[in-house]
mmCIF file of C-alpha atoms in Angstrom:
data_model
loop_
_atom_site.group_PDB
_atom_site.id
_atom_site.type_symbol
_atom_site.label_atom_id
_atom_site.label_comp_id
_atom_site.label_asym_id
_atom_site.label_seq_id
_atom_site.Cartn_x
_atom_site.Cartn_y
_atom_site.Cartn_z
ATOM 1 C CA MET A 1 -23.186 -0.753 -24.354
ATOM 2 C CA GLN A 2 -20.541 0.833 -22.115
ATOM 3 C CA ALA A 3 -23.259 1.737 -19.599
ATOM 4 C CA VAL A 4 -24.470 -1.871 -19.554
ATOM 5 C CA LEU A 5 -20.952 -3.208 -19.039
ATOM 6 C CA ASN A 6 -20.180 -0.698 -16.299
ATOM 7 C CA ALA A 7 -23.470 -0.883 -14.406
ATOM 8 C CA ALA A 8 -25.785 -3.792 -15.169
ATOM 9 C CA LEU A 9 -23.158 -6.472 -15.855
ATOM 10 C CA PRO A 10 -21.524 -6.339 -12.383
ATOM 11 C CA ILE A 11 -24.969 -6.576 -10.789
ATOM 12 C CA PHE A 12 -25.961 -9.690 -12.724
ATOM 13 C CA ALA A 13 -22.458 -11.160 -12.350
ATOM 14 C CA LEU A 14 -22.813 -11.150 -8.546
ATOM 15 C CA ILE A 15 -26.336 -12.590 -8.788
ATOM 16 C CA LEU A 16 -24.976 -15.340 -11.079
ATOM 17 C CA LEU A 17 -22.137 -15.986 -8.628
ATOM 18 C CA GLY A 18 -24.653 -16.421 -5.821
ATOM 19 C CA PHE A 19 -26.763 -18.692 -8.022
ATOM 20 C CA LEU A 20 -23.785 -20.915 -8.797
ATOM 21 C CA CYS A 21 -22.818 -21.075 -5.128
ATOM 22 C CA GLY A 22 -26.354 -22.141 -4.285
ATOM 23 C CA ARG A 23 -26.600 -24.630 -7.145
ATOM 24 C CA PHE A 24 -23.305 -26.356 -6.272
ATOM 25 C CA GLY A 25 -23.883 -26.356 -2.525
ATOM 26 C CA VAL A 26 -21.157 -23.906 -1.533
ATOM 27 C CA PHE A 27 -23.655 -22.383 0.913
ATOM 28 C CA THR A 28 -26.355 -24.359 2.685
ATOM 29 C CA ARG A 29 -29.885 -23.008 3.118
ATOM 30 C CA GLU A 30 -29.013 -22.174 6.714
ATOM 31 C CA ALA A 31 -25.972 -20.192 5.585
ATOM 32 C CA THR A 32 -28.106 -18.387 3.004
ATOM 33 C CA ASP A 33 -30.621 -17.462 5.701
ATOM 34 C CA ASN A 34 -27.798 -16.096 7.869
ATOM 35 C CA ILE A 35 -26.323 -14.022 5.037
ATOM 36 C CA ASN A 36 -29.809 -12.726 4.255
ATOM 37 C CA ARG A 37 -30.389 -11.785 7.902
ATOM 38 C CA PHE A 38 -27.018 -10.015 8.006
ATOM 39 C CA ALA A 39 -27.964 -7.984 4.933
ATOM 40 C CA ILE A 40 -31.467 -7.123 6.191
ATOM 41 C CA TYR A 41 -30.729 -6.476 9.850
ATOM 42 C CA LEU A 42 -27.248 -4.914 9.690
ATOM 43 C CA ALA A 43 -25.703 -4.040 6.324
ATOM 44 C CA LEU A 44 -28.660 -2.528 4.416
ATOM 45 C CA PRO A 45 -29.932 -0.547 7.434
ATOM 46 C CA ALA A 46 -26.416 0.851 7.955
ATOM 47 C CA LEU A 47 -26.200 1.935 4.308
ATOM 48 C CA ILE A 48 -29.695 3.451 4.433
ATOM 49 C CA PHE A 49 -28.953 5.221 7.734
ATOM 50 C CA THR A 50 -25.761 6.875 6.483
ATOM 51 C CA THR A 51 -27.480 7.907 3.250
ATOM 52 C CA MET A 52 -30.475 9.475 4.986
ATOM 53 C CA ALA A 53 -28.227 11.124 7.598
ATOM 54 C CA ARG A 54 -26.751 13.188 4.755
ATOM 55 C CA ILE A 55 -29.939 13.884 2.849
ATOM 56 C CA THR A 56 -30.917 17.506 2.302
ATOM 57 C CA PRO A 57 -34.392 19.023 2.723
ATOM 58 C CA ALA A 58 -34.470 19.571 -1.059
ATOM 59 C CA GLU A 59 -33.922 15.859 -1.675
ATOM 60 C CA ILE A 60 -36.493 14.665 0.844
ATOM 61 C CA GLY A 61 -38.896 17.212 -0.631
ATOM 62 C CA GLN A 62 -38.987 15.536 -4.046
ATOM 63 C CA PHE A 63 -42.752 15.136 -3.856
ATOM 64 C CA GLY A 64 -43.066 14.621 -7.607
ATOM 65 C CA PHE A 65 -40.789 11.586 -7.438
ATOM 66 C CA SER A 66 -42.571 10.195 -4.377
ATOM 67 C CA ALA A 67 -46.033 10.686 -5.867
ATOM 68 C CA ALA A 68 -45.094 9.209 -9.247
ATOM 69 C CA PHE A 69 -43.303 6.200 -7.783
ATOM 70 C CA ALA A 70 -46.081 5.494 -5.268
ATOM 71 C CA LEU A 71 -48.835 5.821 -7.869
ATOM 72 C CA GLY A 72 -46.928 3.574 -10.275
ATOM 73 C CA ILE A 73 -46.805 0.886 -7.586
ATOM 74 C CA ALA A 74 -50.458 1.401 -6.653
ATOM 75 C CA ALA A 75 -51.700 1.236 -10.250
ATOM 76 C CA THR A 76 -49.744 -1.945 -11.020
ATOM 77 C CA PHE A 77 -50.895 -3.545 -7.768
ATOM 78 C CA LEU A 78 -54.523 -2.722 -8.515
ATOM 79 C CA ILE A 79 -54.320 -4.086 -12.077
ATOM 80 C CA ALA A 80 -52.951 -7.432 -10.870
ATOM 81 C CA TYR A 81 -55.367 -7.480 -7.919
ATOM 82 C CA GLY A 82 -58.345 -6.773 -10.179
ATOM 83 C CA LEU A 83 -57.336 -9.486 -12.647
ATOM 84 C CA GLY A 84 -56.936 -11.935 -9.785
ATOM 85 C CA ARG A 85 -60.375 -11.169 -8.389
ATOM 86 C CA ARG A 86 -61.887 -11.394 -11.868
ATOM 87 C CA ARG A 87 -60.544 -14.935 -12.188
ATOM 88 C CA GLY A 88 -62.380 -15.796 -8.974
ATOM 89 C CA GLY A 89 -59.409 -15.613 -6.603
ATOM 90 C CA SER A 90 -59.812 -14.625 -2.972
ATOM 91 C CA VAL A 91 -58.791 -11.220 -1.632
ATOM 92 C CA ALA A 92 -55.715 -12.837 -0.053
ATOM 93 C CA ASP A 93 -54.612 -14.592 -3.273
ATOM 94 C CA ALA A 94 -55.237 -11.484 -5.377
ATOM 95 C CA SER A 95 -53.277 -9.395 -2.864
ATOM 96 C CA ILE A 96 -50.237 -11.663 -3.263
ATOM 97 C CA GLU A 97 -50.520 -11.342 -7.047
ATOM 98 C CA GLY A 98 -50.731 -7.564 -6.732
ATOM 99 C CA LEU A 99 -47.677 -7.617 -4.480
ATOM 100 C CA ASP A 100 -45.785 -9.683 -7.060
ATOM 101 C CA ALA A 101 -46.602 -7.196 -9.823
ATOM 102 C CA GLY A 102 -45.664 -4.067 -7.863
ATOM 103 C CA TYR A 103 -42.770 -5.195 -5.661
ATOM 104 C CA SER A 104 -39.463 -4.173 -7.244
ATOM 105 C CA ASN A 105 -36.233 -5.594 -5.872
ATOM 106 C CA VAL A 106 -35.250 -2.102 -4.754
ATOM 107 C CA GLY A 107 -33.444 -2.994 -1.534
ATOM 108 C CA PHE A 108 -31.164 -5.761 -2.746
ATOM 109 C CA MET A 109 -30.787 -4.731 -6.387
ATOM 110 C CA GLY A 110 -31.967 -1.124 -6.693
ATOM 111 C CA ILE A 111 -29.524 0.422 -4.219
ATOM 112 C CA PRO A 112 -26.342 -1.047 -5.773
ATOM 113 C CA LEU A 113 -27.653 -0.451 -9.312
ATOM 114 C CA CYS A 114 -28.438 3.210 -8.615
ATOM 115 C CA LEU A 115 -24.990 3.616 -7.096
ATOM 116 C CA LEU A 116 -23.383 2.290 -10.268
ATOM 117 C CA VAL A 117 -25.613 4.082 -12.776
ATOM 118 C CA PHE A 118 -26.128 7.468 -11.076
ATOM 119 C CA GLY A 119 -23.418 7.581 -8.413
ATOM 120 C CA PRO A 120 -24.073 8.705 -4.818
ATOM 121 C CA GLU A 121 -26.663 11.225 -6.113
ATOM 122 C CA GLY A 122 -28.942 8.299 -6.975
ATOM 123 C CA LEU A 123 -28.966 6.792 -3.486
ATOM 124 C CA PRO A 124 -31.702 8.995 -1.949
ATOM 125 C CA ALA A 125 -34.115 7.965 -4.711
ATOM 126 C CA ALA A 126 -33.334 4.289 -4.114
ATOM 127 C CA VAL A 127 -33.823 4.656 -0.369
ATOM 128 C CA ILE A 128 -37.175 6.435 -0.742
ATOM 129 C CA ALA A 129 -38.252 3.773 -3.248
ATOM 130 C CA THR A 130 -37.253 1.092 -0.728
ATOM 131 C CA LEU A 131 -39.473 2.742 1.880
ATOM 132 C CA PHE A 132 -42.500 2.746 -0.424
ATOM 133 C CA THR A 133 -41.890 -0.836 -1.544
ATOM 134 C CA ALA A 134 -40.664 -2.665 1.545
ATOM 135 C CA CYS A 135 -42.845 -0.754 4.010
ATOM 136 C CA VAL A 136 -45.953 0.807 2.446
ATOM 137 C CA LEU A 137 -46.674 -1.789 -0.254
ATOM 138 C CA PHE A 138 -45.647 -4.759 1.881
ATOM 139 C CA LEU A 139 -47.678 -3.497 4.842
ATOM 140 C CA THR A 140 -50.732 -2.952 2.619
ATOM 141 C CA ALA A 141 -50.528 -6.522 1.335
ATOM 142 C CA ILE A 142 -50.134 -7.909 4.865
ATOM 143 C CA VAL A 143 -53.179 -5.981 6.095
ATOM 144 C CA MET A 144 -55.327 -7.168 3.169
ATOM 145 C CA VAL A 145 -54.235 -10.793 3.604
ATOM 146 C CA GLU A 146 -54.696 -10.719 7.374
ATOM 147 C CA PHE A 147 -58.153 -9.156 7.167
ATOM 148 C CA ASP A 148 -59.251 -11.699 4.554
ATOM 149 C CA LEU A 149 -57.911 -14.731 6.416
ATOM 150 C CA ARG A 150 -59.033 -13.557 9.855
ATOM 151 C CA ARG A 151 -62.638 -12.727 9.100
ATOM 152 C CA GLY A 152 -64.642 -12.882 12.288
ATOM 153 C CA VAL A 153 -61.514 -12.395 14.419
ATOM 154 C CA ASP A 154 -60.850 -9.215 16.386
ATOM 155 C CA ARG A 155 -59.463 -6.824 13.783
ATOM 156 C CA GLY A 156 -57.926 -4.632 16.450
ATOM 157 C CA SER A 157 -55.512 -7.429 17.328
ATOM 158 C CA THR A 158 -54.660 -7.793 13.639
ATOM 159 C CA VAL A 159 -53.823 -4.100 13.329
ATOM 160 C CA ARG A 160 -51.692 -4.242 16.486
ATOM 161 C CA ARG A 161 -49.863 -7.280 15.157
ATOM 162 C CA VAL A 162 -49.097 -5.567 11.853
ATOM 163 C CA LEU A 163 -47.935 -2.336 13.493
ATOM 164 C CA PHE A 164 -45.720 -4.242 15.913
ATOM 165 C CA SER A 165 -44.140 -6.096 12.985
ATOM 166 C CA LEU A 166 -43.491 -2.813 11.176
ATOM 167 C CA LEU A 167 -41.864 -1.214 14.226
ATOM 168 C CA ARG A 168 -39.439 -4.131 14.400
ATOM 169 C CA ASN A 169 -38.448 -3.796 10.724
ATOM 170 C CA PRO A 170 -34.907 -2.334 10.465
ATOM 171 C CA LEU A 171 -35.544 -1.219 6.873
ATOM 172 C CA PHE A 172 -38.331 0.978 8.279
ATOM 173 C CA LEU A 173 -36.433 2.234 11.343
ATOM 174 C CA ALA A 174 -33.075 2.970 9.662
ATOM 175 C CA PRO A 175 -34.261 5.780 7.338
ATOM 176 C CA ILE A 176 -36.297 7.351 10.143
ATOM 177 C CA ALA A 177 -33.231 7.384 12.382
ATOM 178 C CA GLY A 178 -31.156 8.807 9.542
ATOM 179 C CA LEU A 179 -33.686 11.566 8.882
ATOM 180 C CA ALA A 180 -33.699 12.440 12.588
ATOM 181 C CA VAL A 181 -29.982 13.111 12.245
ATOM 182 C CA GLY A 182 -29.846 14.533 8.723
ATOM 183 C CA LEU A 183 -32.724 17.008 8.553
ATOM 184 C CA PRO A 184 -31.641 19.020 11.631
ATOM 185 C CA GLY A 185 -28.072 18.919 10.311
ATOM 186 C CA LEU A 186 -26.665 17.049 13.297
ATOM 187 C CA PRO A 187 -23.097 15.803 12.769
ATOM 188 C CA LEU A 188 -22.447 12.084 13.083
ATOM 189 C CA PRO A 189 -19.682 11.189 15.571
ATOM 190 C CA LEU A 190 -16.686 9.981 13.588
ATOM 191 C CA PRO A 191 -16.557 6.473 15.158
ATOM 192 C CA LEU A 192 -20.287 5.962 14.428
ATOM 193 C CA ASP A 193 -19.922 7.319 10.903
ATOM 194 C CA THR A 194 -16.923 5.091 10.147
ATOM 195 C CA SER A 195 -18.555 2.001 11.633
ATOM 196 C CA ALA A 196 -21.769 2.561 9.661
ATOM 197 C CA LYS A 197 -19.830 3.080 6.422
ATOM 198 C CA LEU A 198 -17.830 -0.122 6.945
ATOM 199 C CA LEU A 199 -20.996 -2.085 7.672
ATOM 200 C CA GLY A 200 -22.938 -0.458 4.843
ATOM 201 C CA GLY A 201 -20.187 -1.311 2.378
ATOM 202 C CA ALA A 202 -21.112 -4.976 2.760
ATOM 203 C CA ALA A 203 -24.766 -4.349 1.862
ATOM 204 C CA SER A 204 -24.591 -4.433 -1.929
ATOM 205 C CA PRO A 205 -22.470 -7.572 -2.440
ATOM 206 C CA CYS A 206 -24.299 -9.509 0.288
ATOM 207 C CA ALA A 207 -27.697 -8.512 -1.084
ATOM 208 C CA LEU A 208 -26.838 -9.490 -4.656
ATOM 209 C CA ILE A 209 -25.284 -12.803 -3.639
ATOM 210 C CA CYS A 210 -28.422 -13.519 -1.600
ATOM 211 C CA ILE A 211 -30.631 -13.016 -4.654
ATOM 212 C CA GLY A 212 -28.658 -15.664 -6.553
ATOM 213 C CA LEU A 213 -28.684 -18.054 -3.595
ATOM 214 C CA PHE A 214 -32.415 -17.559 -3.180
ATOM 215 C CA LEU A 215 -33.097 -18.243 -6.849
ATOM 216 C CA ALA A 216 -30.972 -21.402 -6.786
ATOM 217 C CA GLN A 217 -32.318 -22.825 -3.539
ATOM 218 C CA GLU A 218 -35.916 -21.686 -3.274
ATOM 219 C CA SER A 219 -37.406 -20.830 -6.624
ATOM 220 C CA GLY A 220 -38.835 -22.934 -9.369
ATOM 221 C CA VAL A 221 -41.432 -22.565 -12.080
ATOM 222 C CA ALA A 222 -43.983 -24.843 -10.442
ATOM 223 C CA GLY A 223 -47.159 -22.757 -10.574
ATOM 224 C CA ASP A 224 -49.600 -21.582 -13.247
ATOM 225 C CA ARG A 225 -47.231 -20.607 -16.081
ATOM 226 C CA ARG A 226 -49.715 -18.281 -17.770
ATOM 227 C CA LEU A 227 -50.200 -16.418 -14.497
ATOM 228 C CA ILE A 228 -46.440 -16.303 -13.930
ATOM 229 C CA TRP A 229 -45.849 -14.681 -17.324
ATOM 230 C CA LEU A 230 -48.723 -12.277 -16.739
ATOM 231 C CA LEU A 231 -47.174 -11.115 -13.456
ATOM 232 C CA VAL A 232 -43.723 -10.844 -15.055
ATOM 233 C CA GLY A 233 -45.168 -8.729 -17.877
ATOM 234 C CA LEU A 234 -46.928 -6.447 -15.410
ATOM 235 C CA LYS A 235 -43.739 -6.067 -13.377
ATOM 236 C CA LEU A 236 -41.167 -5.573 -16.119
ATOM 237 C CA VAL A 237 -43.255 -3.737 -18.732
ATOM 238 C CA VAL A 238 -46.432 -2.197 -17.329
ATOM 239 C CA HIS A 239 -44.966 -0.976 -14.032
ATOM 240 C CA PRO A 240 -42.034 1.008 -15.532
ATOM 241 C CA ALA A 241 -44.254 2.276 -18.378
ATOM 242 C CA LEU A 242 -46.778 3.703 -15.915
ATOM 243 C CA THR A 243 -44.009 5.239 -13.816
ATOM 244 C CA ALA A 244 -42.387 6.788 -16.897
ATOM 245 C CA LEU A 245 -45.723 8.319 -17.883
ATOM 246 C CA LEU A 246 -46.085 9.830 -14.409
ATOM 247 C CA VAL A 247 -42.546 11.207 -14.033
ATOM 248 C CA TYR A 248 -42.304 12.646 -17.542
ATOM 249 C CA TYR A 249 -45.834 13.856 -18.238
ATOM 250 C CA VAL A 250 -47.736 14.270 -14.955
ATOM 251 C CA PHE A 251 -45.428 15.347 -12.119
ATOM 252 C CA PRO A 252 -42.485 17.766 -12.123
ATOM 253 C CA VAL A 253 -39.494 15.513 -11.439
ATOM 254 C CA PRO A 254 -35.788 16.425 -11.935
ATOM 255 C CA PRO A 255 -34.124 14.408 -14.717
ATOM 256 C CA LEU A 256 -31.918 12.230 -12.512
ATOM 257 C CA TRP A 257 -34.808 11.417 -10.173
ATOM 258 C CA ALA A 258 -37.091 10.668 -13.119
ATOM 259 C CA ARG A 259 -34.599 8.229 -14.632
ATOM 260 C CA ALA A 260 -34.059 6.617 -11.230
ATOM 261 C CA ALA A 261 -37.823 6.178 -10.794
ATOM 262 C CA VAL A 262 -38.145 4.388 -14.142
ATOM 263 C CA LEU A 263 -35.121 2.176 -13.500
ATOM 264 C CA LEU A 264 -36.297 1.230 -9.996
ATOM 265 C CA SER A 265 -39.777 0.418 -11.316
ATOM 266 C CA ALA A 266 -38.286 -1.831 -14.005
ATOM 267 C CA LEU A 267 -36.461 -4.087 -11.550
ATOM 268 C CA PRO A 268 -37.513 -7.739 -11.182
ATOM 269 C CA ILE A 269 -39.664 -9.000 -8.312
ATOM 270 C CA GLY A 270 -37.972 -8.970 -4.912
ATOM 271 C CA SER A 271 -37.962 -11.806 -2.400
ATOM 272 C CA GLY A 272 -40.495 -10.106 -0.093
ATOM 273 C CA PRO A 273 -43.611 -11.486 -1.834
ATOM 274 C CA PHE A 274 -42.264 -15.045 -1.628
ATOM 275 C CA THR A 275 -41.678 -14.632 2.110
ATOM 276 C CA LEU A 276 -45.281 -13.539 2.556
ATOM 277 C CA ALA A 277 -46.687 -16.168 0.180
ATOM 278 C CA LYS A 278 -44.811 -18.939 1.953
ATOM 279 C CA LEU A 279 -45.829 -17.655 5.387
ATOM 280 C CA TYR A 280 -49.539 -17.731 4.543
ATOM 281 C CA GLY A 281 -49.485 -20.629 2.074
ATOM 282 C CA LEU A 282 -50.791 -18.430 -0.760
ATOM 283 C CA GLN A 283 -49.537 -18.622 -4.364
ATOM 284 C CA ALA A 284 -46.054 -19.699 -3.254
ATOM 285 C CA GLY A 285 -45.398 -21.650 -6.468
ATOM 286 C CA VAL A 286 -46.578 -18.815 -8.697
ATOM 287 C CA THR A 287 -44.609 -16.249 -6.704
ATOM 288 C CA SER A 288 -41.342 -18.195 -6.696
ATOM 289 C CA GLY A 289 -41.714 -18.871 -10.421
ATOM 290 C CA ALA A 290 -42.441 -15.216 -11.154
ATOM 291 C CA ILE A 291 -39.356 -14.162 -9.157
ATOM 292 C CA LEU A 292 -37.137 -16.566 -11.079
ATOM 293 C CA VAL A 293 -38.521 -15.679 -14.526
ATOM 294 C CA SER A 294 -38.500 -11.932 -13.827
ATOM 295 C CA HIS A 295 -34.822 -12.035 -12.857
ATOM 296 C CA LEU A 296 -33.897 -14.030 -15.958
ATOM 297 C CA VAL A 297 -35.853 -11.736 -18.281
ATOM 298 C CA SER A 298 -34.580 -8.598 -16.513
ATOM 299 C CA VAL A 299 -31.038 -9.435 -17.616
ATOM 300 C CA PHE A 300 -32.171 -8.164 -21.018
ATOM 301 C CA THR A 301 -34.828 -5.575 -20.068
ATOM 302 C CA VAL A 302 -32.822 -3.852 -17.333
ATOM 303 C CA SER A 303 -29.644 -3.940 -19.421
ATOM 304 C CA ALA A 304 -31.499 -2.305 -22.309
ATOM 305 C CA LEU A 305 -32.950 0.315 -19.978
ATOM 306 C CA VAL A 306 -29.557 1.060 -18.427
ATOM 307 C CA ALA A 307 -28.098 1.503 -21.926
ATOM 308 C CA TRP A 308 -30.940 3.905 -22.802
ATOM 309 C CA LEU A 309 -30.571 5.863 -19.567
ATOM 310 C CA GLY A 310 -26.805 6.008 -20.038
#
């Protein structure tokens, strides 16, 4: 219980604070968008950059963690995708459902939670998990949706469009820049280091407040409720169970990294799938409902997991 109070409760308290601010109109939708952009384009990249700039070759070489986490995402995605196709859904719709099932809220929720539960030693795992989720998984879903919706259109232009989008993503560029500094052991100039730390310190509270604002202003359980609960079950139960199987019984993973992998896999659905669903007009109601329900249910599931890990 002490672990829950010390780690999970502050996380959900800030999400609840953001939700109340959104519900009572303290922040407008435009203000929420601006806070979200600040977190994505400045604060989170700064935190990720400073973390990766101090990463050691031993930490980046945790191939067991990377393989287990990536395969856990892939397996959950494929289960949801296969079920979607079996129901007669298109490749694009099934891809969004797969993204919902495998997309943990690692950037906004995983980084601050790992900091609280594991301390600074847990940050590299959260950053690597963010790369797999926000870049690899998200990019895979975009490619599948684009190829399905643009049948008969020049696929080379689609690939170029996707790659260009990825190269403009600060959550993709920040860890690469940090690795370019950290792996060779290059020292960060003190003014740059201090500035990045100050900016990165705003990442966790802004990200958590944004989750609450997003849930209050954008989400609602307006789609197929059976499908919503199916996706929530895949995300909060199947995904962490598969990851736990991989980190404890298949791959050699150090204890802290194994626990971080399970915790990160058990997080609720992030806002990324809703952004994509809304952009393409695919399963937006189901996705927003699944995000809302997964966050509500995760108050209990993540708290229980944090207590167990503690």
